[in-house]
XYZ file of C-alpha atoms in Angstrom:
769
model
C 0.076 -0.008 -0.072
C 1.332 3.508 -1.008
C 0.335 6.711 0.158
C 1.395 9.732 -2.139
C 1.402 13.046 -0.744
C 1.999 15.970 -3.491
C 2.256 19.593 -2.086
C 0.876 22.040 -4.775
C 3.450 23.400 -6.298
C 2.539 25.994 -8.969
C 3.494 29.334 -10.657
C 1.392 29.811 -13.838
C 3.251 28.473 -17.121
C 3.278 29.855 -20.659
C 3.130 27.414 -23.347
C 5.506 28.261 -26.100
C 5.944 27.226 -29.931
C 9.615 26.619 -29.709
C 11.218 24.421 -27.180
C 13.541 25.893 -24.080
C 15.506 23.094 -22.484
C 13.530 23.184 -19.651
C 10.564 25.012 -17.639
C 11.158 28.214 -15.836
C 10.309 26.989 -12.671
C 13.304 26.929 -10.138
C 14.162 25.500 -6.525
C 13.348 28.332 -3.987
C 16.334 26.936 -2.011
C 18.518 24.166 -2.642
C 21.391 22.668 -4.857
C 21.974 23.475 -8.203
C 21.446 20.935 -10.660
C 24.423 19.254 -12.495
C 22.521 18.428 -15.771
C 24.525 18.738 -18.872
C 23.555 21.908 -20.656
C 24.040 20.768 -23.995
C 24.470 17.492 -25.711
C 25.379 16.170 -29.309
C 24.450 12.748 -31.212
C 25.563 10.467 -31.219
C 25.588 10.319 -27.464
C 27.232 6.747 -27.198
C 30.285 8.206 -29.188
C 32.683 8.228 -26.386
C 31.739 4.520 -25.137
C 31.155 2.484 -28.323
C 31.498 2.842 -32.018
C 28.084 1.324 -32.550
C 24.930 0.444 -30.820
C 21.879 -0.608 -32.942
C 18.387 -1.156 -32.268
C 18.868 0.574 -28.310
C 16.364 0.079 -25.424
C 17.116 2.128 -22.233
C 15.528 2.390 -18.927
C 16.359 4.055 -15.550
C 17.381 1.921 -12.732
C 16.325 1.745 -9.483
C 19.888 2.886 -8.407
C 19.027 6.531 -10.312
C 21.184 5.610 -13.438
C 20.312 5.100 -17.126
C 20.939 1.840 -18.794
C 21.043 0.945 -22.689
C 21.029 -2.245 -24.590
C 21.815 -2.835 -27.777
C 21.866 -5.588 -30.854
C 24.914 -7.890 -31.100
C 27.605 -5.946 -32.866
C 30.973 -5.030 -32.993
C 30.695 -1.968 -30.587
C 34.828 -2.103 -30.622
C 34.895 -2.025 -34.657
C 36.352 -5.279 -34.778
C 34.979 -7.914 -32.653
C 31.193 -8.881 -31.728
C 29.682 -8.409 -28.371
C 26.434 -10.100 -27.599
C 23.955 -7.806 -26.410
C 26.068 -5.044 -25.138
C 25.149 -2.878 -22.142
C 25.705 0.902 -21.430
C 25.040 2.958 -18.358
C 25.165 6.944 -17.925
C 24.252 9.151 -14.890
C 22.725 11.632 -17.298
C 21.452 10.038 -20.741
C 24.449 11.691 -22.468
C 27.656 10.360 -20.960
C 27.767 6.636 -21.414
C 30.291 4.100 -20.376
C 30.260 0.269 -21.433
C 28.759 -1.877 -18.751
C 29.578 -5.407 -20.183
C 27.510 -7.809 -22.240
C 24.582 -9.858 -21.432
C 25.980 -13.024 -22.737
C 29.610 -14.076 -24.006
C 30.482 -16.632 -26.640
C 31.515 -19.048 -23.983
C 28.176 -18.084 -21.420
C 25.107 -18.232 -23.405
C 21.615 -20.467 -23.356
C 22.691 -23.991 -24.911
C 19.511 -23.924 -26.641
C 20.656 -21.205 -28.962
C 21.688 -22.538 -32.418
C 24.997 -22.027 -33.864
C 25.234 -19.015 -35.356
C 22.887 -17.199 -33.191
C 23.360 -13.247 -33.111
C 20.623 -12.032 -30.944
C 18.919 -8.967 -32.011
C 16.792 -5.963 -30.632
C 16.597 -6.165 -26.980
C 13.725 -4.745 -24.936
C 13.914 -4.026 -21.247
C 11.301 -3.876 -18.601
C 10.689 -3.932 -14.781
C 8.337 -6.421 -13.770
C 7.525 -7.175 -10.367
C 10.788 -6.378 -8.910
C 13.034 -7.988 -11.431
C 14.707 -6.544 -14.858
C 13.224 -8.428 -18.102
C 15.299 -8.427 -21.015
C 13.745 -9.928 -24.111
C 15.754 -10.460 -27.280
C 15.112 -11.801 -30.844
C 16.729 -14.863 -32.490
C 14.700 -14.421 -35.970
C 13.229 -17.806 -36.905
C 14.705 -19.340 -33.567
C 11.994 -17.358 -31.610
C 12.453 -14.698 -28.586
C 13.950 -15.335 -25.443
C 14.077 -13.768 -22.051
C 16.515 -13.117 -19.630
C 15.885 -11.805 -16.058
C 18.078 -10.227 -13.316
C 17.669 -8.067 -10.328
C 20.206 -5.709 -11.268
C 20.280 -3.896 -14.860
C 23.679 -5.457 -15.840
C 23.032 -8.915 -14.630
C 23.942 -11.294 -13.750
C 21.537 -12.564 -16.387
C 19.224 -15.881 -15.682
C 18.062 -17.406 -19.081
C 14.279 -17.863 -19.130
C 13.994 -19.696 -22.334
C 11.848 -18.498 -25.251
C 8.876 -16.804 -24.986
C 7.793 -17.139 -28.720
C 8.636 -20.450 -29.787
C 10.743 -21.129 -33.006
C 8.928 -21.165 -36.137
C 4.908 -21.249 -36.022
C 4.569 -18.177 -33.930
C 1.422 -17.342 -35.360
C 3.049 -14.170 -36.962
C 3.643 -14.614 -40.472
C 7.076 -12.903 -40.895
C 10.503 -12.808 -38.485
C 10.054 -13.180 -34.818
C 12.298 -10.467 -34.214
C 11.828 -6.670 -32.649
C 9.785 -7.638 -29.862
C 8.897 -5.210 -27.360
C 6.589 -5.880 -24.054
C 3.758 -3.467 -22.877
C 1.704 -3.527 -19.609
C -1.605 -2.184 -19.642
C -3.620 -0.089 -17.027
C -5.621 -3.529 -16.068
C -1.995 -5.321 -15.333
C -2.415 -7.476 -18.764
C 1.136 -7.766 -20.205
C 1.402 -7.589 -24.040
C 4.059 -8.812 -26.826
C 4.399 -6.775 -29.616
C 6.920 -8.272 -32.420
C 7.451 -9.528 -36.048
C 9.402 -7.736 -38.899
C 9.940 -7.442 -42.785
C 6.131 -6.447 -43.609
C 4.111 -7.418 -40.459
C 3.768 -6.542 -36.836
C 1.650 -8.976 -34.515
C 0.691 -8.725 -30.830
C -0.519 -11.386 -28.245
C -1.207 -11.519 -24.505
C 1.341 -12.577 -22.269
C 0.984 -14.374 -18.812
C 0.931 -12.554 -15.585
C 4.500 -12.678 -14.847
C 5.505 -11.349 -18.430
C 7.454 -14.778 -19.051
C 5.476 -16.502 -22.189
C 2.965 -15.697 -24.899
C -0.373 -17.129 -23.943
C -2.948 -15.395 -26.112
C -4.030 -15.686 -29.523
C -1.574 -13.775 -32.197
C -3.059 -10.721 -33.941
C -1.606 -9.203 -36.773
C -1.721 -5.029 -36.346
C 0.445 -3.993 -38.941
C 1.612 -4.148 -42.431
C 3.888 -2.482 -44.551
C 7.146 -2.682 -46.476
C 9.939 -3.912 -44.138
C 7.522 -2.548 -41.021
C 9.490 -3.893 -37.670
C 10.435 -2.489 -34.474
C 7.181 -2.056 -32.762
C 7.098 -0.150 -29.443
C 3.941 0.968 -27.339
C 3.204 3.780 -24.907
C -0.045 4.941 -23.472
C -0.951 8.716 -23.379
C -3.897 10.473 -22.592
C -6.488 7.063 -23.301
C -4.792 6.439 -26.317
C -2.324 3.517 -27.413
C 0.592 4.778 -29.749
C 2.227 2.049 -31.540
C 5.842 3.380 -32.994
C 7.443 1.343 -35.800
C 10.187 1.645 -38.422
C 10.016 1.135 -42.029
C 12.389 0.764 -45.148
C 15.886 -0.566 -44.802
C 17.393 -0.250 -41.457
C 21.259 -1.147 -41.891
C 22.306 -0.749 -45.508
C 24.859 2.009 -44.820
C 24.488 5.307 -46.811
C 21.396 3.836 -48.375
C 19.556 2.877 -45.224
C 15.614 4.362 -45.650
C 14.624 3.683 -42.195
C 11.806 5.955 -41.162
C 10.058 5.928 -37.475
C 6.018 6.069 -38.035
C 3.404 5.978 -35.259
C -0.453 4.745 -35.312
C -2.647 5.136 -32.538
C -5.589 2.898 -31.073
C -7.896 3.034 -28.112
C -7.131 -0.514 -27.330
C -3.795 -2.629 -27.183
C -5.048 -4.939 -29.562
C -5.898 -2.153 -32.337
C -6.587 -1.327 -34.918
C -4.316 1.693 -35.156
C -4.607 4.212 -37.201
C -2.155 6.995 -38.684
C -3.229 10.712 -38.404
C -5.150 10.773 -41.888
C -7.021 7.800 -40.986
C -5.142 4.948 -42.725
C -5.345 1.694 -41.148
C -1.756 0.279 -40.125
C -3.220 -3.035 -41.860
C -3.972 -1.219 -45.286
C -1.990 -2.543 -47.939
C -0.162 0.938 -48.688
C 2.731 2.780 -47.126
C 1.566 5.250 -43.979
C 1.731 8.563 -42.869
C 2.143 9.361 -39.359
C 6.481 10.270 -39.600
C 7.965 10.711 -36.270
C 11.263 10.521 -37.551
C 13.318 10.758 -41.046
C 16.440 11.658 -42.442
C 16.905 15.370 -42.736
C 19.996 15.627 -45.225
C 22.083 16.744 -42.334
C 24.542 14.003 -42.542
C 22.562 10.954 -40.558
C 20.459 8.428 -42.390
C 18.288 5.611 -41.629
C 17.060 6.940 -37.945
C 15.005 4.003 -36.764
C 14.117 1.379 -34.141
C 13.227 3.439 -31.310
C 12.462 3.282 -27.714
C 11.411 6.188 -25.412
C 12.425 7.835 -22.093
C 11.561 10.275 -19.836
C 13.741 12.762 -18.033
C 13.218 14.100 -14.637
C 11.353 17.208 -16.011
C 8.676 15.186 -17.797
C 10.290 15.721 -21.153
C 9.924 12.575 -23.488
C 12.809 11.382 -25.524
C 13.249 9.429 -28.633
C 15.921 6.856 -28.292
C 16.947 5.171 -31.680
C 20.107 4.759 -33.881
C 21.181 6.552 -36.855
C 23.949 5.725 -39.607
C 26.605 8.673 -39.948
C 26.710 9.103 -43.801
C 30.368 10.314 -43.204
C 31.474 6.725 -42.094
C 28.365 4.689 -42.582
C 30.027 1.009 -42.734
C 32.654 -1.070 -40.655
C 35.112 -3.203 -42.757
C 34.884 -7.152 -42.495
C 33.892 -7.826 -38.606
C 34.374 -11.324 -37.030
C 31.256 -12.546 -35.319
C 31.190 -14.745 -32.148
C 30.990 -17.765 -34.160
C 34.268 -17.118 -36.169
C 32.314 -15.884 -39.391
C 33.168 -12.827 -41.158
C 30.775 -10.189 -42.383
C 31.363 -7.102 -44.499
C 29.776 -4.006 -44.945
C 28.092 -3.865 -41.677
C 26.466 -0.627 -40.893
C 27.761 1.861 -38.168
C 24.560 2.261 -35.945
C 25.535 4.604 -32.836
C 23.129 5.289 -30.048
C 20.933 8.305 -30.503
C 18.503 10.795 -28.453
C 16.355 13.623 -29.550
C 13.421 15.437 -27.848
C 9.857 14.108 -28.927
C 7.138 16.422 -28.777
C 3.282 15.448 -28.651
C 1.633 18.067 -30.903
C -2.307 17.771 -31.562
C -2.151 14.401 -30.078
C 0.734 13.019 -32.201
C 4.350 12.286 -31.172
C 6.923 13.752 -33.740
C 10.971 14.710 -33.159
C 12.018 18.101 -32.443
C 8.698 19.458 -33.810
C 9.688 17.922 -37.174
C 13.093 19.259 -37.558
C 14.438 15.451 -37.612
C 17.766 14.219 -36.175
C 19.690 16.920 -34.749
C 23.211 17.794 -35.283
C 25.405 20.242 -33.228
C 24.713 21.033 -29.708
C 21.216 20.451 -28.290
C 19.547 21.295 -24.948
C 20.081 18.289 -22.754
C 17.734 16.026 -20.822
C 16.902 17.180 -17.233
C 18.645 14.462 -15.214
C 19.485 15.989 -12.159
C 16.654 17.454 -9.895
C 16.556 20.779 -8.423
C 15.858 19.304 -4.868
C 16.154 15.352 -4.201
C 18.580 12.410 -3.840
C 19.210 8.937 -4.874
C 20.416 8.395 -1.488
C 23.389 6.627 -2.710
C 25.556 9.017 -0.790
C 23.469 9.481 2.332
C 20.574 11.077 3.714
C 22.199 14.697 4.103
C 19.640 17.412 3.535
C 16.711 15.064 4.682
C 14.954 15.504 8.323
C 12.578 13.066 9.726
C 12.462 9.322 11.506
C 13.265 7.685 8.047
C 16.602 5.552 8.321
C 19.276 4.591 5.695
C 19.474 1.201 4.021
C 20.891 -0.336 1.278
C 20.678 -3.322 -1.542
C 22.263 -4.397 -4.556
C 19.803 -2.905 -6.913
C 18.864 0.503 -5.727
C 21.965 1.001 -3.693
C 21.078 3.608 -0.902
C 17.819 4.190 0.090
C 14.968 5.150 2.834
C 13.060 2.826 4.901
C 10.894 3.092 7.986
C 8.646 1.135 10.486
C 6.303 3.803 11.343
C 3.374 6.187 10.387
C 5.493 9.322 9.491
C 6.861 11.673 7.146
C 10.609 12.426 5.977
C 11.007 15.780 4.166
C 13.801 17.688 2.323
C 15.353 20.665 3.977
C 15.001 22.434 0.745
C 11.998 23.620 -0.833
C 10.720 24.056 -4.573
C 8.419 26.397 -6.250
C 6.623 26.881 -9.411
C 5.370 23.990 -12.066
C 7.059 20.984 -11.173
C 7.595 17.090 -11.821
C 7.992 15.390 -8.504
C 8.779 11.772 -8.260
C 9.919 8.586 -6.157
C 10.471 5.063 -6.056
C 8.368 3.574 -3.740
C 7.297 0.105 -2.293
C 5.520 -1.229 1.334
C 6.996 -3.833 3.869
C 5.168 -6.354 5.583
C 3.788 -3.845 7.916
C 2.828 -1.118 5.282
C -0.543 0.230 4.527
C 0.461 3.260 2.149
C 3.589 4.990 1.117
C 4.099 8.120 -0.782
C 5.688 11.105 -2.158
C 5.090 14.552 0.070
C 5.313 18.191 -0.845
C 3.712 20.586 1.592
C 3.687 23.956 2.726
C 6.159 24.773 5.448
C 3.039 25.276 7.957
C 2.008 21.764 7.261
C -1.592 22.919 6.897
C -2.135 22.420 3.377
C -0.952 19.755 0.922
C -2.101 17.401 -1.860
C -2.107 13.645 -1.117
C -2.365 10.632 -3.352
C -2.840 7.423 -1.882
C -2.194 4.136 -3.342
C -5.025 2.828 -1.380
C -4.879 -1.177 -1.259
C -8.386 -1.113 0.480
C -9.875 0.515 -2.347
C -7.424 -0.977 -4.929
C -7.135 2.409 -6.379
C -5.237 5.677 -6.724
C -6.971 8.484 -4.343
C -5.596 11.587 -4.723
C -6.807 14.284 -1.973
C -5.899 18.064 -1.886
C -6.317 19.710 1.452
C -6.070 23.543 0.909
C -7.514 26.115 3.501
C -9.397 23.204 5.425
C -11.609 22.093 2.218
C -10.777 18.695 0.856
C -11.192 17.640 -3.089
C -10.573 13.835 -3.905
C -10.126 12.174 -7.239
C -9.533 8.572 -7.977
C -8.288 5.847 -10.811
C -8.282 1.919 -9.827
C -5.069 -0.032 -9.614
C -5.051 -3.304 -11.416
C -5.867 -6.372 -9.123
C -2.446 -7.580 -9.703
C -0.696 -4.521 -8.873
C 2.767 -5.595 -6.899
C 3.078 -2.949 -3.654
C 5.936 -5.053 -2.463
C 8.270 -4.200 -5.407
C 9.693 -0.595 -6.384
C 7.000 1.589 -8.015
C 7.730 4.689 -9.748
C 4.975 7.708 -8.840
C 5.328 10.775 -10.626
C 3.247 14.157 -10.468
C 3.298 16.766 -12.574
C 1.459 20.199 -11.859
C 1.043 22.974 -14.657
C -1.122 25.895 -13.614
C -4.045 24.270 -11.650
C -4.012 21.040 -13.349
C -2.304 17.802 -11.461
C -1.606 14.705 -13.057
C -0.238 11.802 -11.077
C 0.580 8.382 -12.372
C 2.330 5.299 -11.333
C 4.600 2.893 -13.168
C 7.004 0.223 -12.499
C 9.424 1.396 -15.176
C 8.507 4.841 -16.591
C 8.192 3.476 -19.921
C 4.780 5.064 -21.021
C 2.724 2.186 -19.440
C 1.353 3.910 -16.095
C -0.902 1.082 -14.084
C -2.720 4.215 -13.018
C -3.494 7.764 -13.434
C -5.069 10.280 -11.891
C -5.894 14.002 -13.297
C -7.347 16.644 -11.231
C -8.221 20.564 -11.024
C -6.618 21.755 -7.681
C -8.291 24.247 -5.752
C -7.620 27.975 -6.140
C -5.365 29.221 -3.104
C -3.186 25.515 -3.677
C 0.228 26.672 -2.316
C 2.855 27.591 -4.751
C 6.115 26.339 -2.732
C 6.993 23.665 -0.286
C 9.181 20.865 1.226
C 9.450 17.541 -0.867
C 9.544 14.178 0.912
C 8.125 10.855 1.646
C 5.472 9.491 3.632
C 4.202 6.286 5.399
C 1.235 4.646 6.949
C 1.050 1.320 8.529
C 0.936 -0.948 11.406
C 3.556 0.239 13.724
C 3.405 -2.677 16.324
C 4.199 -5.326 13.641
C 7.734 -4.961 13.856
C 8.392 -4.975 10.076
C 9.156 -2.335 7.480
C 5.975 -0.045 6.570
C 7.464 1.520 3.583
C 10.940 1.889 1.729
C 11.574 4.869 -0.442
C 14.095 6.046 -3.279
C 15.050 8.380 -6.142
C 12.866 11.198 -4.344
C 13.215 14.380 -6.275
C 11.541 17.384 -8.207
C 12.573 19.411 -11.370
C 11.214 22.388 -13.167
C 8.232 21.010 -15.518
C 9.212 20.580 -19.314
C 7.842 23.249 -21.516
C 5.876 21.336 -23.916
C 6.276 22.275 -27.946
C 2.808 22.914 -29.404
C 3.620 23.823 -32.781
C 5.507 21.825 -35.880
C 8.327 23.268 -37.675
C 6.788 25.107 -40.825
C 7.140 22.779 -44.032
C 8.686 24.039 -47.251
C 7.113 26.757 -48.923
C 6.856 26.866 -53.117
C 7.121 30.421 -54.963
C 6.215 30.667 -58.461
C 5.614 28.337 -61.187
C 8.356 27.966 -63.614
C 6.580 27.398 -67.046
C 9.956 26.857 -69.118
C 10.466 23.538 -66.836
C 6.795 22.347 -66.582
C 4.481 20.826 -68.990
C 0.691 20.599 -68.894
C 0.569 17.847 -71.229
C -1.634 19.311 -73.556
C -1.791 18.264 -77.622
C -1.632 14.623 -78.795
C 1.163 12.415 -80.060
C 4.729 12.657 -78.730
C 5.701 15.155 -75.987
C 7.830 17.740 -76.967
C 10.765 19.602 -75.025
C 11.737 16.358 -73.461
C 14.778 13.989 -74.193
C 14.023 10.674 -74.925
C 16.081 7.750 -73.465
C 15.638 4.436 -74.731
C 12.713 4.976 -76.611
C 9.749 5.639 -74.037
C 6.419 4.625 -75.321
C 4.388 7.664 -73.535
C 1.901 9.653 -75.825
C -0.099 12.715 -74.987
C -3.998 11.911 -74.717
C -6.922 13.862 -73.371
C -4.458 16.504 -71.614
C -2.231 13.880 -69.929
C 0.956 11.955 -70.776
C 0.022 8.252 -70.827
C 2.622 5.583 -70.417
C 2.327 1.908 -69.982
C 4.964 0.180 -67.684
C 7.647 -2.175 -69.398
C 9.530 -5.062 -68.370
C 12.822 -2.835 -67.863
C 14.322 -1.024 -64.869
C 17.191 1.320 -63.474
C 18.623 -1.064 -60.867
C 22.391 -1.201 -60.282
C 23.993 -2.959 -63.315
C 20.560 -3.248 -65.178
C 19.812 0.105 -66.888
C 17.194 -0.962 -69.251
C 14.257 1.226 -68.642
C 13.161 4.216 -70.735
C 13.090 7.802 -69.710
C 11.674 10.991 -70.255
C 14.105 13.882 -69.423
C 14.106 17.750 -69.244
C 16.405 20.481 -67.941
C 16.146 21.684 -64.280
C 16.458 25.129 -63.112
C 19.442 26.535 -61.132
C 19.441 26.732 -57.349
C 16.490 25.324 -55.454
C 13.436 24.000 -56.997
C 10.627 21.604 -56.290
C 8.820 19.333 -59.198
C 5.658 17.986 -58.862
C 3.243 15.430 -60.503
C -0.252 14.264 -60.502
C -0.149 10.688 -61.178
C -2.953 8.256 -61.816
C -1.463 4.508 -61.449
C -3.385 1.016 -61.963
C -0.587 -1.214 -60.870
C -1.506 -4.664 -59.444
C 1.583 -6.515 -59.886
C 4.611 -6.768 -58.230
C 7.522 -3.951 -58.904
C 5.262 -1.972 -61.110
C 6.134 1.748 -60.868
C 6.140 5.164 -62.080
C 6.675 8.659 -60.897
C 9.438 11.614 -60.802
C 13.224 11.247 -61.072
C 16.037 13.446 -60.541
C 18.644 12.166 -62.988
C 22.619 12.587 -63.445
C 23.070 9.438 -65.071
C 21.696 5.651 -64.849
C 23.995 4.935 -61.979
C 23.245 8.232 -59.972
C 19.479 9.231 -59.546
C 16.706 9.786 -57.138
C 12.997 8.925 -57.452
C 9.827 9.181 -56.100
C 7.157 6.783 -57.432
C 4.249 4.856 -56.747
C 5.324 1.443 -56.588
C 3.560 -2.043 -56.252
C 5.630 -4.380 -54.026
C 4.868 -7.757 -52.882
C 3.974 -8.277 -49.306
C 6.425 -10.902 -47.709
C 3.550 -13.501 -46.279
C 3.595 -15.756 -49.235
C -0.165 -15.131 -50.041
C 0.264 -12.889 -53.087
C -0.820 -9.797 -51.599
C 0.923 -6.801 -52.775
C 1.370 -3.152 -51.130
C 1.208 -0.003 -52.752
C 3.889 2.294 -51.716
C 5.056 6.048 -51.959
C 8.718 4.968 -52.703
C 11.614 7.397 -52.338
C 14.809 5.677 -53.358
C 18.473 6.767 -54.314
C 21.142 4.871 -56.589
C 24.703 5.965 -56.367
C 28.162 4.728 -55.357
C 28.329 3.083 -52.014
C 31.177 4.662 -49.925
C 34.198 3.088 -48.912
C 33.746 0.049 -51.463
C 36.239 -1.481 -53.878
C 35.746 -0.580 -56.635
C 34.744 2.833 -55.452
C 32.265 3.166 -58.280
C 30.216 -0.016 -57.103
C 26.416 1.062 -57.344
C 23.882 0.621 -54.441
C 20.268 1.307 -54.361
C 18.125 2.130 -51.305
C 14.323 2.597 -50.486
C 12.230 5.146 -48.313
C 8.998 5.071 -47.818
C 6.256 8.225 -47.376
C 2.710 8.571 -47.205
C -0.018 6.654 -48.504
C -0.366 5.741 -52.253
C -3.665 6.006 -53.887
C -4.957 5.517 -57.257
C -4.273 9.094 -57.813
C -1.372 10.196 -55.863
C 0.726 13.740 -55.894
C 4.436 13.521 -55.800
C 6.732 16.139 -55.010
C 10.508 16.426 -54.869
C 12.303 19.504 -53.045
C 15.767 19.584 -54.417
C 18.503 21.692 -52.786
C 22.326 21.685 -53.624
C 24.416 21.497 -50.619
C 27.602 23.310 -51.811
C 29.526 22.983 -48.625
C 29.357 19.057 -48.766
C 28.958 18.817 -52.649
C 25.712 16.667 -52.575
C 22.238 17.165 -53.873
C 20.102 17.111 -51.271
C 16.331 15.983 -51.937
C 13.484 15.716 -50.005
C 10.049 13.904 -50.653
C 6.283 14.696 -50.371
C 3.255 13.218 -51.249
C -0.676 13.824 -51.010
C -3.794 11.861 -51.800
C -5.646 15.156 -52.579
C -3.308 17.573 -54.172
C -4.124 20.086 -51.056
C -2.760 18.110 -47.973
C 0.897 17.051 -48.021
C 2.716 14.770 -46.190
C 6.458 15.496 -46.109
C 9.039 12.744 -45.596
C 12.695 12.107 -45.501
C 15.655 13.414 -47.413
C 18.175 11.664 -49.448
C 21.650 13.187 -50.167
C 23.920 11.877 -53.094
C 27.247 13.105 -53.963
C 27.184 15.442 -56.811
C 29.129 15.042 -59.857
C 27.207 17.132 -62.429
C 23.726 18.774 -62.146
C 20.526 16.564 -62.367
C 17.738 16.814 -64.948
C 14.064 16.198 -64.162
C 12.534 13.233 -65.382
C 9.657 11.007 -65.391
C 9.712 6.473 -65.296
C 7.045 4.266 -65.942
C 8.811 0.798 -65.516
C 10.068 -2.587 -63.874
C 6.856 -4.846 -64.913
C 4.586 -4.529 -67.527
C 0.741 -4.397 -67.268
C 0.172 -1.148 -65.551
C -0.304 2.161 -67.146
C 0.783 5.520 -65.654
C -1.236 8.759 -66.179
C 0.620 11.916 -65.744
C -1.454 15.241 -65.414
C 1.124 17.457 -65.320
C 4.699 18.323 -64.416
C 5.134 21.402 -62.744
C 8.441 23.123 -61.369
C 8.402 25.840 -58.670
C 10.995 28.355 -57.149
C 11.397 27.277 -53.464
C 10.708 30.320 -51.221
C 11.696 28.388 -48.009
C 12.576 24.936 -47.329
């Protein structure tokens, strides 16, 4: 049983459209925060060279821990599920591997390279799941974030799991009613199923909830009664040709259906909108496979990997099993601010992966302690104690309070890790006015089975509550967090601070609630039992984050450039175009009509026909309205920016087969590039990579935004698409080393049997990009 007493801590807040590093609230008295002022990506750069598919958790010792896919973190030899630790999410050190080549589960098949760890805190134990592709999903548990780890076998069996594609990229989620779910699958399909009560086995029916080309990396959080399913699509790890993009859908049920901001069901057979993070042409490619972490101010952060375009790949690497792998992508650990705007998450308000110094996460309280170095600055009867997991903490055998010497004021987030002993009825987090007359109390009430929040102001009491799951474990550490902004108070309870609250109470505080006070912990229990009533750890308060409410403005197009445009009036063969390999396109009824052909532009196979015209100097945007009736795999048509047959960028409506063996196809807005792979021998070796944007409809508007990056000698091109010609979904950017100017082109290719109808081609000046 746990009691939470939260003093009313308020100064009116101002919502702004651009993000300060943290809110303006400050400690009334007390220590100065040691949070780093800034950080630069990649945050793992001083510790390891690569750290793919990251997961992150805040341990009960007050440190942050991260876990990555098996990879050569030193650039030479593989490490099996490497671990990092950090005091601030910015400065990381290597903390060992979950397994070694000599010490790993005996049931692993030879050659196993476990992928994509996910970390959770379940009933007092750290649960690390990892994927083995066709060999299932494994589980290891430990009382400490870095082990030693105990093998718990498979939670998804090898083969026949019920999910039609690979058994990888799993993540656990615990719902408000205590039910555990596992999300997993890759390379086109994401599935979900219920787990047993201790999250050690999948027991429920397997349900498909998402389909998309290379859709994988599902990760679920709950916010404002919505379940958000984050995932990545396109290529994860092909060096400079990785098109990974983070997207999201949401649902009112953890089993779906999940839909995008435009209402597309994630099961629909098309590419999806809901872009959270995409490459921005600033040196990072393939950002994806995300987790989410919350700092001490309440600000959410997207945890992910990305590939530096300047050094995208390793040379040959020796695996744990003695085999050699070449061209392994370098994917270090990245973090960036995650904003929630109009009910949808987006990184840095849509600005994409960061480069250069950024405001750092808030990772030290203005007032508070982890108690790892004693109890100085606290007053009350609670005693210091230690254990291997939480290190130092506070404990009490009575009904009482322990308060900080220092006070806080303003809009704040207050939190603590709490657990009950054998004599405990309640334990809680406290902020109280100096005179002790006014406070706000949030009880985790075992008798009522609910989180009950009570505000006592000037002798008047206001109460609100939310039920706790029947399976709630009062005897293990639970994180209690309270955020006050204005008169709005939100209190939530979670085992691991990973977007999975067991209960949430929101209430409006009465006028006159105090705006400053001391923080602390409180307990209520049977004092004559002789047992521990409650324990508390990691008690502190930080200024509440200031939310971002507006997205970064999208590009603005200027005047149309008639000399570089074509409305496709007339009949017969279009004029003003250069014809490459005799395209069969003709003019009819104000459109350019062009059947697809059995030919392509793919690495060494350059047989497809092209229509080309000059592009203007400087920045420009080119747009077309395309009606396409493709039904067979690899049929495609659309825009092209072309240097030569081995250096180009395209944006097409592409039909691709769904990797389920059932003959289904996906309609994709495909943004691709082809060019030389950096670091390869010979240096002219050609590679090809896709990225996927918003939905592709029978009629789709396509747009490419061109910029020449003179400093780096690159073509920078960003894609956009629309299904109505008015509302545009801006996707990611590709960069391609420039050896000469690009020309504007059209293509209709790869598999015969479809017809592309281009209504126009229009080129515009760019006012803002």
